[in-house]
CSV table of C-alpha atoms and ligand atoms in Angstrom, one decimal:
chain,number,residue,atom,x,y,z
V,778,UNK,CA,13.1,-4.0,5.1
V,779,UNK,CA,12.4,-2.8,8.7
V,780,UNK,CA,10.4,0.4,9.3
V,781,UNK,CA,13.5,2.2,10.7
V,782,UNK,CA,15.6,1.4,7.6
V,783,UNK,CA,12.7,2.6,5.5
V,784,UNK,CA,12.5,5.9,7.3
V,785,UNK,CA,16.4,6.4,7.3
V,786,UNK,CA,16.5,5.4,3.6
V,787,UNK,CA,13.7,7.8,3.0
V,788,UNK,CA,15.4,10.7,4.8
V,789,UNK,CA,18.7,10.1,2.9
V,790,UNK,CA,17.1,10.0,-0.5
V,791,UNK,CA,14.7,12.8,0.0
V,792,UNK,CA,17.3,15.3,1.3
V,793,UNK,CA,20.1,14.2,-1.3
V,794,UNK,CA,19.2,16.9,-3.9
V,795,UNK,CA,19.2,19.5,-1.0
V,796,UNK,CA,22.7,18.3,0.1
V,797,UNK,CA,24.0,18.5,-3.4
V,798,UNK,CA,22.5,21.9,-4.0
V,799,UNK,CA,24.3,23.1,-0.8
V,800,UNK,CA,27.6,21.6,-1.9
V,801,UNK,CA,27.3,23.2,-5.3
V,802,UNK,CA,26.6,26.4,-3.5
V,803,UNK,CA,26.7,29.9,-4.8
V,804,UNK,CA,27.0,33.5,-3.5
V,805,UNK,CA,25.2,33.9,-0.2
V,806,UNK,CA,21.6,35.1,-0.2
V,807,UNK,CA,19.1,36.0,2.5
V,808,UNK,CA,17.9,33.2,4.6
V,809,UNK,CA,14.4,33.5,3.3
V,810,UNK,CA,15.6,33.0,-0.2
V,811,UNK,CA,17.4,29.8,0.7
V,812,UNK,CA,14.4,28.6,2.6
V,813,UNK,CA,12.2,29.2,-0.3
V,814,UNK,CA,14.6,27.2,-2.8
V,815,UNK,CA,15.1,24.5,0.0
V,816,UNK,CA,11.2,24.0,0.2
V,817,UNK,CA,11.0,23.8,-3.5
V,818,UNK,CA,13.8,21.3,-3.7
V,819,UNK,CA,12.4,19.1,-1.0
V,820,UNK,CA,8.9,19.3,-2.4
V,821,UNK,CA,10.2,18.1,-5.8
V,822,UNK,CA,12.3,15.2,-4.3
V,823,UNK,CA,9.3,14.2,-2.3
V,824,UNK,CA,7.0,14.1,-5.3
V,825,UNK,CA,9.5,12.0,-7.1
V,826,UNK,CA,10.0,9.4,-4.2
V,827,UNK,CA,6.1,9.1,-4.1
V,828,UNK,CA,6.4,7.1,-7.3
V,829,UNK,CA,8.8,4.6,-5.7
V,830,UNK,CA,6.7,4.2,-2.5
V,831,UNK,CA,3.5,3.5,-4.5
V,832,UNK,CA,5.3,1.4,-7.1
V,833,UNK,CA,5.3,-2.3,-6.3
V,834,UNK,CA,8.8,-2.8,-5.0
V,835,UNK,CA,8.9,-6.0,-3.0
V,836,UNK,CA,12.3,-5.0,-1.4
V,837,UNK,CA,10.4,-2.0,0.0
V,838,UNK,CA,6.8,-3.1,0.8
V,839,UNK,CA,7.3,-6.7,1.7
V,840,UNK,CA,9.5,-5.8,4.7
V,841,UNK,CA,7.2,-3.2,6.3
V,842,UNK,CA,3.9,-4.0,4.6
V,843,UNK,CA,2.1,-2.2,1.8
V,844,UNK,CA,-0.2,-0.5,4.3
V,845,UNK,CA,2.8,1.2,5.9
V,846,UNK,CA,4.3,2.3,2.6
V,847,UNK,CA,1.0,3.6,1.4
V,848,UNK,CA,0.5,5.6,4.6
V,849,UNK,CA,4.0,7.1,4.1
V,850,UNK,CA,3.0,7.9,0.6
V,851,UNK,CA,-0.2,9.7,1.7
V,852,UNK,CA,1.5,11.6,4.4
V,853,UNK,CA,4.5,12.7,2.4
V,854,UNK,CA,2.2,13.8,-0.5
V,855,UNK,CA,0.5,16.2,2.0
V,856,UNK,CA,3.8,17.4,3.2
V,857,UNK,CA,5.1,18.0,-0.4
V,858,UNK,CA,2.0,19.9,-1.2
V,859,UNK,CA,2.5,22.3,1.9
V,860,UNK,CA,6.2,22.8,0.9
V,861,UNK,CA,5.3,23.3,-2.8
V,862,UNK,CA,2.5,25.8,-2.1
V,863,UNK,CA,4.5,27.8,0.3
V,864,UNK,CA,7.8,28.0,-1.6
V,865,UNK,CA,7.0,30.8,-4.3
V,866,UNK,CA,5.6,33.2,-1.6
V,867,UNK,CA,9.0,33.1,0.4
V,868,UNK,CA,11.0,34.4,-2.4
V,869,UNK,CA,12.0,38.1,-2.1
V,870,UNK,CA,14.2,39.8,-4.6
V,871,UNK,CA,14.4,41.6,-7.9
V,872,UNK,CA,12.2,40.2,-10.6
V,873,UNK,CA,14.3,39.6,-13.7
V,874,UNK,CA,13.1,39.3,-17.3
V,875,UNK,CA,15.9,36.9,-18.1
V,876,UNK,CA,19.5,36.0,-17.3
V,877,UNK,CA,21.7,38.9,-16.2
V,878,UNK,CA,25.4,38.6,-17.1
V,879,UNK,CA,26.5,40.0,-13.7
V,880,UNK,CA,24.2,37.6,-11.8
V,881,UNK,CA,24.9,34.1,-13.4
V,882,UNK,CA,23.9,32.2,-10.2
V,883,UNK,CA,20.7,34.1,-9.8
V,884,UNK,CA,21.6,35.1,-6.3
V,885,UNK,CA,20.1,38.6,-6.7
V,886,UNK,CA,17.2,38.0,-9.2
V,887,UNK,CA,14.2,35.9,-9.5
V,888,UNK,CA,13.2,34.9,-13.0
V,889,UNK,CA,10.0,36.0,-14.5
V,890,UNK,CA,10.6,34.3,-17.7
V,891,UNK,CA,7.3,32.9,-18.8
V,892,UNK,CA,8.6,29.5,-20.1
V,893,UNK,CA,10.3,28.7,-16.9
V,894,UNK,CA,7.5,29.8,-14.6
V,895,UNK,CA,4.6,28.4,-16.7
V,896,UNK,CA,5.6,24.7,-15.8
V,897,UNK,CA,5.8,25.7,-12.2
V,898,UNK,CA,2.4,27.3,-12.2
V,899,UNK,CA,0.9,24.4,-14.0
V,900,UNK,CA,2.4,21.9,-11.4
V,901,UNK,CA,1.3,24.3,-8.7
V,902,UNK,CA,-2.4,23.9,-9.8
V,903,UNK,CA,-2.2,20.2,-10.6
V,904,UNK,CA,-0.6,19.0,-7.4
V,905,UNK,CA,-3.4,20.2,-5.0
V,906,UNK,CA,-6.0,18.7,-7.4
V,907,UNK,CA,-4.2,15.3,-7.3
V,908,UNK,CA,-4.0,15.4,-3.5
V,909,UNK,CA,-7.6,16.4,-3.1
V,910,UNK,CA,-8.9,13.9,-5.6
V,911,UNK,CA,-7.0,11.1,-3.7
V,912,UNK,CA,-8.3,12.3,-0.3
V,913,UNK,CA,-11.9,12.7,-1.5
V,914,UNK,CA,-11.9,9.9,-4.1
V,915,UNK,CA,-14.9,8.1,-2.4
V,916,UNK,CA,-16.9,11.2,-1.5
V,917,UNK,CA,-16.4,12.4,-5.2
V,918,UNK,CA,-17.8,9.2,-6.5
V,919,UNK,CA,-14.8,8.2,-8.7
V,920,UNK,CA,-14.7,4.6,-9.8
V,921,UNK,CA,-11.5,3.1,-8.4
V,922,UNK,CA,-10.1,2.4,-11.9
V,923,UNK,CA,-10.9,5.8,-13.2
V,924,UNK,CA,-9.2,7.5,-10.2
V,925,UNK,CA,-6.1,5.3,-10.5
V,926,UNK,CA,-5.7,6.3,-14.2
V,927,UNK,CA,-6.2,10.1,-13.4
V,928,UNK,CA,-3.8,9.6,-10.4
V,929,UNK,CA,-1.0,8.1,-12.5
V,930,UNK,CA,-1.4,10.4,-15.5
V,931,UNK,CA,-1.6,13.4,-13.2
V,932,UNK,CA,1.5,12.3,-11.2
V,933,UNK,CA,3.4,11.8,-14.5
V,934,UNK,CA,2.5,15.1,-15.7
V,935,UNK,CA,3.4,17.0,-12.4
V,936,UNK,CA,6.8,15.3,-12.4
V,937,UNK,CA,7.6,16.4,-15.9
V,938,UNK,CA,6.4,19.9,-15.3
V,939,UNK,CA,8.3,20.2,-12.0
V,940,UNK,CA,11.4,18.8,-13.8
V,941,UNK,CA,11.1,21.6,-16.4
V,942,UNK,CA,10.4,24.2,-13.8
V,943,UNK,CA,13.3,23.2,-11.5
V,944,UNK,CA,16.1,23.0,-14.1
V,945,UNK,CA,15.0,26.0,-15.9
V,946,UNK,CA,13.8,28.5,-13.1
V,947,UNK,CA,15.7,27.1,-10.1
V,948,UNK,CA,18.8,28.8,-9.0
V,949,UNK,CA,20.5,25.4,-8.0
V,950,UNK,CA,18.5,23.1,-10.5
V,951,UNK,CA,19.9,25.0,-13.5
V,952,UNK,CA,23.5,24.2,-12.4
V,953,UNK,CA,24.9,21.3,-14.4
V,954,UNK,CA,25.4,18.8,-11.6
V,955,UNK,CA,21.8,19.4,-10.3
V,956,UNK,CA,20.4,19.3,-13.8
V,957,UNK,CA,21.9,15.6,-14.0
V,958,UNK,CA,20.6,14.7,-10.5
V,959,UNK,CA,17.1,15.7,-11.3
V,960,UNK,CA,17.2,14.0,-14.6
V,961,UNK,CA,18.3,10.8,-13.0
V,962,UNK,CA,15.6,11.0,-10.1
V,963,UNK,CA,12.8,12.0,-12.6
V,964,UNK,CA,13.9,9.2,-14.8
V,965,UNK,CA,13.7,6.6,-11.9
V,966,UNK,CA,10.4,7.8,-10.8
V,967,UNK,CA,8.8,7.7,-14.3
V,968,UNK,CA,10.5,4.4,-14.8
V,969,UNK,CA,8.9,2.9,-11.7
V,970,UNK,CA,5.4,4.0,-13.1
V,971,UNK,CA,6.2,2.4,-16.5
V,972,UNK,CA,7.4,-0.7,-14.8
V,973,UNK,CA,4.0,-1.1,-13.2
V,974,UNK,CA,2.0,-0.3,-16.2
V,975,UNK,CA,4.1,-1.8,-19.1
V,976,UNK,CA,6.9,-4.1,-17.8
V,977,UNK,CA,4.9,-6.0,-15.2
V,978,UNK,CA,1.9,-6.6,-17.6
V,979,UNK,CA,4.3,-7.8,-20.3
V,980,UNK,CA,5.8,-10.3,-17.9
V,981,UNK,CA,2.4,-11.4,-16.8
V,982,UNK,CA,1.3,-12.1,-20.4
V,983,UNK,CA,3.9,-14.7,-20.6
V,984,UNK,CA,2.6,-16.3,-17.4
V,985,UNK,CA,-1.1,-16.8,-17.6
V,986,UNK,CA,-3.3,-18.5,-15.1
V,987,UNK,CA,-6.7,-20.2,-15.6
V,988,UNK,CA,-9.7,-20.1,-13.2
V,989,UNK,CA,-10.4,-23.8,-12.2
V,990,UNK,CA,-13.3,-23.2,-9.7
V,991,UNK,CA,-15.6,-20.5,-8.4
V,992,UNK,CA,-17.6,-21.5,-5.2
V,993,UNK,CA,-20.0,-19.6,-3.1
V,994,UNK,CA,-18.8,-19.8,0.5
V,995,UNK,CA,-21.5,-17.7,2.3
V,996,UNK,CA,-24.2,-15.5,0.8
V,997,UNK,CA,-21.7,-12.8,-0.1
V,998,UNK,CA,-18.4,-14.4,-0.1
V,999,UNK,CA,-16.8,-16.6,-2.8
V,1000,UNK,CA,-13.8,-18.8,-3.3
V,1001,UNK,CA,-12.0,-18.5,-6.6
V,1002,UNK,CA,-9.2,-20.9,-7.5
V,1003,UNK,CA,-6.7,-20.4,-10.2
V,1004,UNK,CA,-4.0,-22.7,-11.6
V,1005,UNK,CA,-0.8,-21.8,-13.6
V,1006,UNK,CA,-1.3,-22.3,-17.3
V,1007,UNK,CA,2.1,-23.5,-18.8
V,1008,UNK,CA,4.4,-22.4,-15.9
V,1009,UNK,CA,5.6,-23.3,-12.5
V,1010,UNK,CA,3.3,-20.9,-10.7
V,1011,UNK,CA,4.1,-18.5,-7.9
V,1012,UNK,CA,6.8,-18.4,-5.1
V,1013,UNK,CA,4.9,-17.0,-2.0
V,1014,UNK,CA,4.7,-17.1,1.6
V,1015,UNK,CA,1.5,-18.1,3.4
V,1016,UNK,CA,-0.4,-15.0,4.2
V,1017,UNK,CA,0.8,-12.9,1.2
V,1018,UNK,CA,-1.4,-11.3,-1.4
V,1019,UNK,CA,-1.3,-10.6,-5.2
V,1020,UNK,CA,-3.0,-8.2,-7.6
V,1021,UNK,CA,-5.5,-10.4,-9.4
V,1022,UNK,CA,-6.9,-9.7,-12.8
V,1023,UNK,CA,-9.6,-12.0,-14.2
V,1024,UNK,CA,-10.7,-12.0,-17.7
V,1025,UNK,CA,-9.0,-8.7,-18.8
V,1026,UNK,CA,-5.9,-7.9,-20.7
V,1027,UNK,CA,-2.7,-7.8,-18.5
V,1028,UNK,CA,-2.5,-4.1,-19.4
V,1029,UNK,CA,-5.9,-3.4,-18.0
V,1030,UNK,CA,-6.3,-1.4,-14.8
V,1031,UNK,CA,-8.9,-3.8,-13.6
V,1032,UNK,CA,-6.8,-5.7,-11.1
V,1033,UNK,CA,-7.4,-6.0,-7.3
V,1034,UNK,CA,-5.4,-7.0,-4.4
V,1035,UNK,CA,-6.5,-10.4,-2.8
V,1036,UNK,CA,-4.8,-12.4,-0.1
V,1037,UNK,CA,-4.0,-16.0,-0.9
V,1038,UNK,CA,-5.9,-18.3,1.4
V,1039,UNK,CA,-4.3,-21.5,0.2
V,1040,UNK,CA,-1.0,-22.6,1.4
V,1041,UNK,CA,2.2,-22.9,-0.6
V,1042,UNK,CA,2.7,-26.4,0.6
V,1043,UNK,CA,-0.7,-27.4,-1.2
V,1044,UNK,CA,0.8,-27.0,-4.6
V,1045,UNK,CA,0.8,-24.4,-7.5
V,1046,UNK,CA,-3.1,-23.8,-7.3
V,1047,UNK,CA,-4.0,-20.6,-5.5
V,1048,UNK,CA,-7.4,-19.8,-3.8
V,1049,UNK,CA,-8.8,-16.6,-2.8
V,1050,UNK,CA,-11.6,-15.8,-0.4
V,1051,UNK,CA,-13.4,-12.8,-1.8
V,1052,UNK,CA,-16.2,-10.7,-0.4
V,1053,UNK,CA,-18.6,-8.9,-2.6
V,1054,UNK,CA,-18.0,-5.1,-2.1
V,1055,UNK,CA,-17.9,-3.2,-5.5
V,1056,UNK,CA,-18.1,-3.5,-9.1
V,1057,UNK,CA,-15.7,-6.4,-9.6
V,1058,UNK,CA,-16.2,-8.4,-6.5
V,1059,UNK,CA,-20.1,-8.4,-7.1
V,1060,UNK,CA,-19.6,-10.1,-10.5
V,1061,UNK,CA,-17.4,-13.1,-9.1
V,1062,UNK,CA,-20.3,-15.4,-9.4
V,1063,UNK,CA,-20.4,-14.9,-13.2
V,1064,UNK,CA,-16.7,-15.9,-13.7
V,1065,UNK,CA,-16.5,-19.1,-15.7
V,1066,UNK,CA,-14.0,-21.9,-15.2
V,1067,UNK,CA,-11.3,-21.7,-17.8
V,1068,UNK,CA,-11.3,-17.8,-17.9
V,1069,UNK,CA,-7.8,-16.4,-18.1
V,1070,UNK,CA,-6.2,-14.6,-15.2
V,1071,UNK,CA,-3.1,-12.6,-14.5
V,1072,UNK,CA,-1.3,-12.2,-11.2
V,1073,UNK,CA,1.2,-9.8,-9.8
V,1074,UNK,CA,2.8,-10.7,-6.7
V,1075,UNK,CA,3.4,-12.1,-4.1
V,1076,UNK,CA,3.5,-9.1,-1.8
V,1077,UNK,CA,3.0,-8.5,1.8
V,1078,UNK,CA,4.7,-9.1,5.2
V,1079,UNK,CA,2.0,-11.1,6.9
V,1080,UNK,CA,4.1,-14.2,7.3
V,1081,UNK,CA,5.3,-16.6,10.0
V,1082,UNK,CA,8.3,-17.7,7.9
V,1083,UNK,CA,11.3,-17.8,10.2
V,1084,UNK,CA,9.3,-17.0,13.4
V,1085,UNK,CA,9.9,-19.4,16.3
V,1086,UNK,CA,7.4,-18.2,18.9
V,1087,UNK,CA,5.8,-21.1,20.8
V,1088,UNK,CA,2.2,-20.2,19.8
V,1089,UNK,CA,0.2,-18.5,17.1
V,1090,UNK,CA,-2.9,-16.2,17.7
V,1091,UNK,CA,-4.9,-15.7,14.5
V,1092,UNK,CA,-7.4,-12.9,14.8
V,1093,UNK,CA,-9.8,-12.3,11.9
V,1094,UNK,CA,-12.8,-10.0,11.2
V,1095,UNK,CA,-14.9,-11.1,8.3
V,1096,UNK,CA,-13.0,-11.6,5.0
V,1097,UNK,CA,-9.8,-10.8,7.0
V,1098,UNK,CA,-9.8,-14.6,7.5
V,1099,UNK,CA,-8.2,-15.1,4.0
V,1100,UNK,CA,-4.5,-14.5,4.8
V,1101,UNK,CA,-4.9,-16.2,8.2
V,1102,UNK,CA,-6.4,-19.3,6.6
V,1103,UNK,CA,-3.4,-19.4,4.3
V,1104,UNK,CA,-1.1,-19.4,7.3
V,1105,UNK,CA,-3.1,-22.0,9.2
V,1106,UNK,CA,-3.2,-24.3,6.3
V,1107,UNK,CA,0.6,-24.0,5.8
V,1108,UNK,CA,1.1,-25.0,9.4
V,1109,UNK,CA,-1.1,-28.0,9.1
V,1110,UNK,CA,0.5,-29.1,5.9
V,1111,UNK,CA,4.1,-28.7,7.1
V,1112,UNK,CA,3.4,-30.5,10.4
V,1113,UNK,CA,4.0,-27.3,12.5
V,1114,UNK,CA,2.8,-28.4,15.9
V,1115,UNK,CA,2.8,-25.0,17.7
V,1116,UNK,CA,-0.3,-24.2,19.6
V,1117,UNK,CA,-2.9,-22.0,17.7
V,1118,UNK,CA,-5.9,-20.1,18.7
V,1119,UNK,CA,-8.2,-18.6,16.1
V,1120,UNK,CA,-10.6,-15.7,16.8
V,1121,UNK,CA,-13.1,-15.2,14.0
V,1122,UNK,CA,-15.6,-12.4,14.1
V,1123,UNK,CA,-18.7,-11.9,12.0
V,1124,UNK,CA,-22.0,-9.9,12.2
V,1125,UNK,CA,-24.3,-13.0,11.6
V,1126,UNK,CA,-23.8,-16.8,11.6
V,1127,UNK,CA,-24.4,-17.1,7.8
V,1128,UNK,CA,-21.1,-15.1,7.3
V,1129,UNK,CA,-19.0,-17.7,8.9
V,1130,UNK,CA,-16.9,-19.4,6.1
V,1131,UNK,CA,-14.9,-22.6,6.1
V,1132,UNK,CA,-16.8,-23.7,9.2
V,1133,UNK,CA,-16.0,-27.5,8.8
V,1134,UNK,CA,-12.2,-26.8,8.5
V,1135,UNK,CA,-12.2,-24.3,11.4
V,1136,UNK,CA,-14.2,-26.5,13.8
V,1137,UNK,CA,-11.3,-28.9,13.9
V,1138,UNK,CA,-9.1,-25.9,15.3
V,1139,UNK,CA,-9.1,-24.1,18.7
V,1140,UNK,CA,-11.5,-21.6,17.3
V,1141,UNK,CA,-13.5,-18.8,19.0
V,1142,UNK,CA,-16.3,-17.6,16.8
V,1143,UNK,CA,-17.7,-14.1,17.7
V,1144,UNK,CA,-21.1,-13.0,16.4
V,1145,UNK,CA,-22.3,-9.4,16.7
V,1146,UNK,CA,-26.0,-10.5,16.0
V,1147,UNK,CA,-26.1,-14.1,17.3
V,1148,UNK,CA,-29.2,-16.3,16.9
V,1149,UNK,CA,-31.0,-17.5,20.1
V,1150,UNK,CA,-29.4,-20.9,19.9
V,1151,UNK,CA,-25.8,-19.6,19.8
V,1152,UNK,CA,-23.5,-20.7,22.5
V,1153,UNK,CA,-20.2,-18.9,21.3
V,1154,UNK,CA,-18.9,-15.4,22.0
V,1155,UNK,CA,-20.9,-12.5,21.2
V,1156,UNK,CA,-20.4,-8.8,20.4
V,1157,UNK,CA,-17.1,-7.4,19.1
V,1158,UNK,CA,-13.5,-8.6,19.1
V,1159,UNK,CA,-12.5,-6.3,21.9
V,1160,UNK,CA,-10.2,-6.1,25.0
V,1161,UNK,CA,-12.5,-8.1,27.1
V,1162,UNK,CA,-12.7,-11.0,24.7
V,1163,UNK,CA,-8.9,-10.9,24.1
V,1164,UNK,CA,-8.5,-11.2,27.9
V,1165,UNK,CA,-10.9,-14.2,28.0
V,1166,UNK,CA,-9.0,-16.1,25.2
V,1167,UNK,CA,-5.4,-15.5,26.0
V,1168,UNK,CA,-3.3,-16.1,29.3
V,1169,UNK,CA,-0.5,-13.9,30.5
V,1170,UNK,CA,2.2,-16.1,29.2
V,1171,UNK,CA,0.6,-16.2,25.7
V,1172,UNK,CA,0.5,-12.4,25.7
V,1173,UNK,CA,4.1,-12.2,26.3
V,1174,UNK,CA,5.5,-15.3,24.3
V,1175,UNK,CA,3.0,-15.8,21.4
V,1176,UNK,CA,2.9,-14.1,18.0
V,1177,UNK,CA,-0.4,-12.4,17.1
V,1178,UNK,CA,-1.4,-12.2,13.5
V,1179,UNK,CA,-4.6,-10.2,12.6
V,1180,UNK,CA,-6.5,-8.9,9.6
V,1181,UNK,CA,-10.0,-7.3,9.7
V,1182,UNK,CA,-11.6,-4.0,10.0
V,1183,UNK,CA,-9.4,-1.1,11.1
V,1184,UNK,CA,-11.4,-0.5,14.3
V,1185,UNK,CA,-10.9,-4.1,15.3
V,1186,UNK,CA,-7.2,-4.1,14.6
V,1187,UNK,CA,-6.6,-0.8,16.5
V,1188,UNK,CA,-8.4,-2.1,19.4
V,1189,UNK,CA,-6.6,-5.4,19.7
V,1190,UNK,CA,-3.2,-3.9,19.0
V,1191,UNK,CA,-3.5,-1.3,21.7
V,1192,UNK,CA,-4.7,-3.9,24.1
V,1193,UNK,CA,-2.0,-6.4,23.3
V,1194,UNK,CA,0.6,-3.7,23.8
V,1195,UNK,CA,-1.1,-2.9,27.2
V,1196,UNK,CA,-0.8,-6.5,28.2
V,1197,UNK,CA,2.9,-6.6,27.3
V,1198,UNK,CA,3.1,-8.1,23.8
V,1199,UNK,CA,6.1,-6.6,22.1
V,1200,UNK,CA,5.1,-4.9,19.0
V,1201,UNK,CA,7.4,-7.0,16.8
V,1202,UNK,CA,5.1,-9.9,17.7
V,1203,UNK,CA,2.1,-8.3,16.4
V,1204,UNK,CA,1.6,-8.7,12.6
V,1205,UNK,CA,-1.3,-7.0,10.8
V,1206,UNK,CA,-2.6,-6.2,7.4
V,1207,UNK,CA,-5.2,-3.7,6.3
V,1208,UNK,CA,-7.4,-4.3,3.3
V,1209,UNK,CA,-7.9,-0.6,2.8
V,1210,UNK,CA,-5.5,2.3,3.1
V,1211,UNK,CA,-8.3,5.0,2.9
W,338,LIG,C1,-3.4,-6.1,0.7
W,338,LIG,C2,-5.0,-6.4,0.5
W,338,LIG,C3,-5.4,-7.6,0.5
W,338,LIG,C4,-6.7,-7.9,0.3
W,338,LIG,N1,-7.3,-9.1,0.4
W,338,LIG,C5,-8.5,-9.3,0.2
W,338,LIG,C6,-9.1,-10.7,0.3
W,338,LIG,O1,-8.4,-11.6,0.5
W,338,LIG,N2,-10.5,-10.8,0.1
W,338,LIG,C7,-11.3,-9.7,-0.2
W,338,LIG,O2,-12.5,-10.0,-0.3
W,338,LIG,N3,-10.8,-8.5,-0.2
W,338,LIG,C8,-9.6,-8.3,-0.1
W,338,LIG,N4,-9.0,-7.0,-0.2
W,338,LIG,C9,-9.9,-5.9,-0.5
W,338,LIG,C10,-10.2,-6.0,-2.0
W,338,LIG,O3,-9.1,-5.6,-2.7
W,338,LIG,C11,-11.2,-5.0,-2.3
W,338,LIG,O4,-12.5,-5.3,-1.7
W,338,LIG,C12,-11.6,-5.1,-3.9
W,338,LIG,O5,-10.4,-4.7,-4.6
W,338,LIG,C13,-12.9,-4.2,-4.2
W,338,LIG,O6,-12.9,-4.2,-5.6
W,338,LIG,P1,-14.3,-4.0,-6.4
W,338,LIG,O7,-13.9,-3.6,-7.8
W,338,LIG,O8,-15.3,-4.9,-6.1
W,338,LIG,O9,-14.8,-2.6,-5.7
W,338,LIG,P2,-14.5,-1.1,-5.9
W,338,LIG,O10,-15.8,-0.3,-5.6
W,338,LIG,O11,-13.7,-0.9,-7.2
W,338,LIG,O12,-13.5,-0.8,-4.7
W,338,LIG,C14,-13.9,-0.8,-3.4
W,338,LIG,C15,-12.6,-0.3,-2.6
W,338,LIG,O13,-11.7,-1.4,-2.7
W,338,LIG,C16,-10.3,-0.8,-2.9
W,338,LIG,N5,-9.8,-1.3,-4.1
W,338,LIG,C17,-10.5,-1.5,-5.2
W,338,LIG,N6,-9.4,-1.8,-6.2
W,338,LIG,C18,-8.3,-1.7,-5.7
W,338,LIG,C19,-7.0,-1.8,-6.2
W,338,LIG,N7,-6.7,-2.0,-7.5
W,338,LIG,N8,-6.0,-1.6,-5.3
W,338,LIG,C20,-6.1,-1.3,-4.0
W,338,LIG,N9,-7.4,-1.1,-3.5
W,338,LIG,C21,-8.4,-1.3,-4.3
W,338,LIG,C22,-10.5,0.6,-2.7
W,338,LIG,O14,-10.3,1.0,-1.4
W,338,LIG,C23,-11.9,0.9,-3.1
W,338,LIG,O15,-12.4,2.0,-2.5
W,338,LIG,C24,-7.6,-6.9,0.0
W,338,LIG,C25,-7.1,-5.5,-0.1
W,338,LIG,C26,-5.7,-5.3,0.2
W,338,LIG,C27,-5.1,-3.8,0.1
């Protein structure tokens, strides 16, 4: 899926309940009342689509990249919050203690029935908490898995509360057509959550993997290899990633995204290059061969499949090398004879992984803190370095694939665009959506 299709599709679905409500109609009301209802309707449909954006739908995220769908998820959550918080204050009308026979469409009255309002009030309090917790997760010191559980349960609760509030208190939501629309949309949203936490683990249980080796690459980076246990393995494109769960039940929340650094052409075994960072990655060295693993994937759009550019630039910062190594290995195994230049940045020399393999390539190592005997590039992967490595023709004709720290990718991307590289020839992936 292309970004434009994603945005158009999003706009269509998000405004669908609003359009149907307008079509269902009712006696005219003041503009401010309509605005209040419209904001409430939009906030609810945005909240429901959040489930789809953060659910692992390959049709959505593999086209534009998970980092893009997650960014949209974050932005729309904040927009929905603003709409939801504003909407009750815009209403002006006669409060009603219940349904009035002379006002069946609630054009003249606003309900004060506690049962209909209580769910709205509860969602009103929960939604900001969910957003604040997501924004401040790291600062608040939450373990990723704890936060993920709270986020999922909180979102589920909010969806159910909003559904109850909308169909009971809403002027439009209480109309039969809209009740069905909201029921269907809420069902799809909750279904997508259940699919990630129940259906996918069930499928994973039938397709276990086993760890075949764990090797230290550098002082804080490891290579973990797994092979399918009793099945064909995974269909994937070089450069994609999976959610990897090692040694836990498939229903556990302890799974982390890692790029596959091996190549599909190498066979069913998969390798991962993993940097120590937090509670799971710091225990990689303790994983024993034979340990069971479960994989969910493959995801991601960092792929050269179907691309015909005459040359390939691979630009990696630290462990961002992982997906690019998968791409490079696939090119070598399939006899892809296009020119390749690799830029690989690290802080110190000891962090350079797969040196022997990379030395056989046209590689530019970059070190921030080089030893005295270093003859390679120094400093950061910045505009000046990019200009030293690539020619004008390469800027305009090659495909540039990059993965690394956000600052590196922003700098390089801006510079490539300045040098005339079309944005569709710049592929990137972020390891963090914070
Ligand atoms: C698409 C993608 C590909 C990645 N590929 C690699 C790779 O090839 N090699 C590598 O070393 N690292 C990779 N990462 C980063 C890796 O996922 C994290 O470093 C790892 O999950 C940290 O887990 P932890 O339990 O050790 O640390 P924690 O302290 O639990 O987490 C540290 C940070 O990692 C991120 N993270 C943790 N768990 C998850 C999760 N389940 N989903 C999303 N983000 C999570 C969060 O930002 C969190 O704040 C990738 C990340 C993404 C999004």
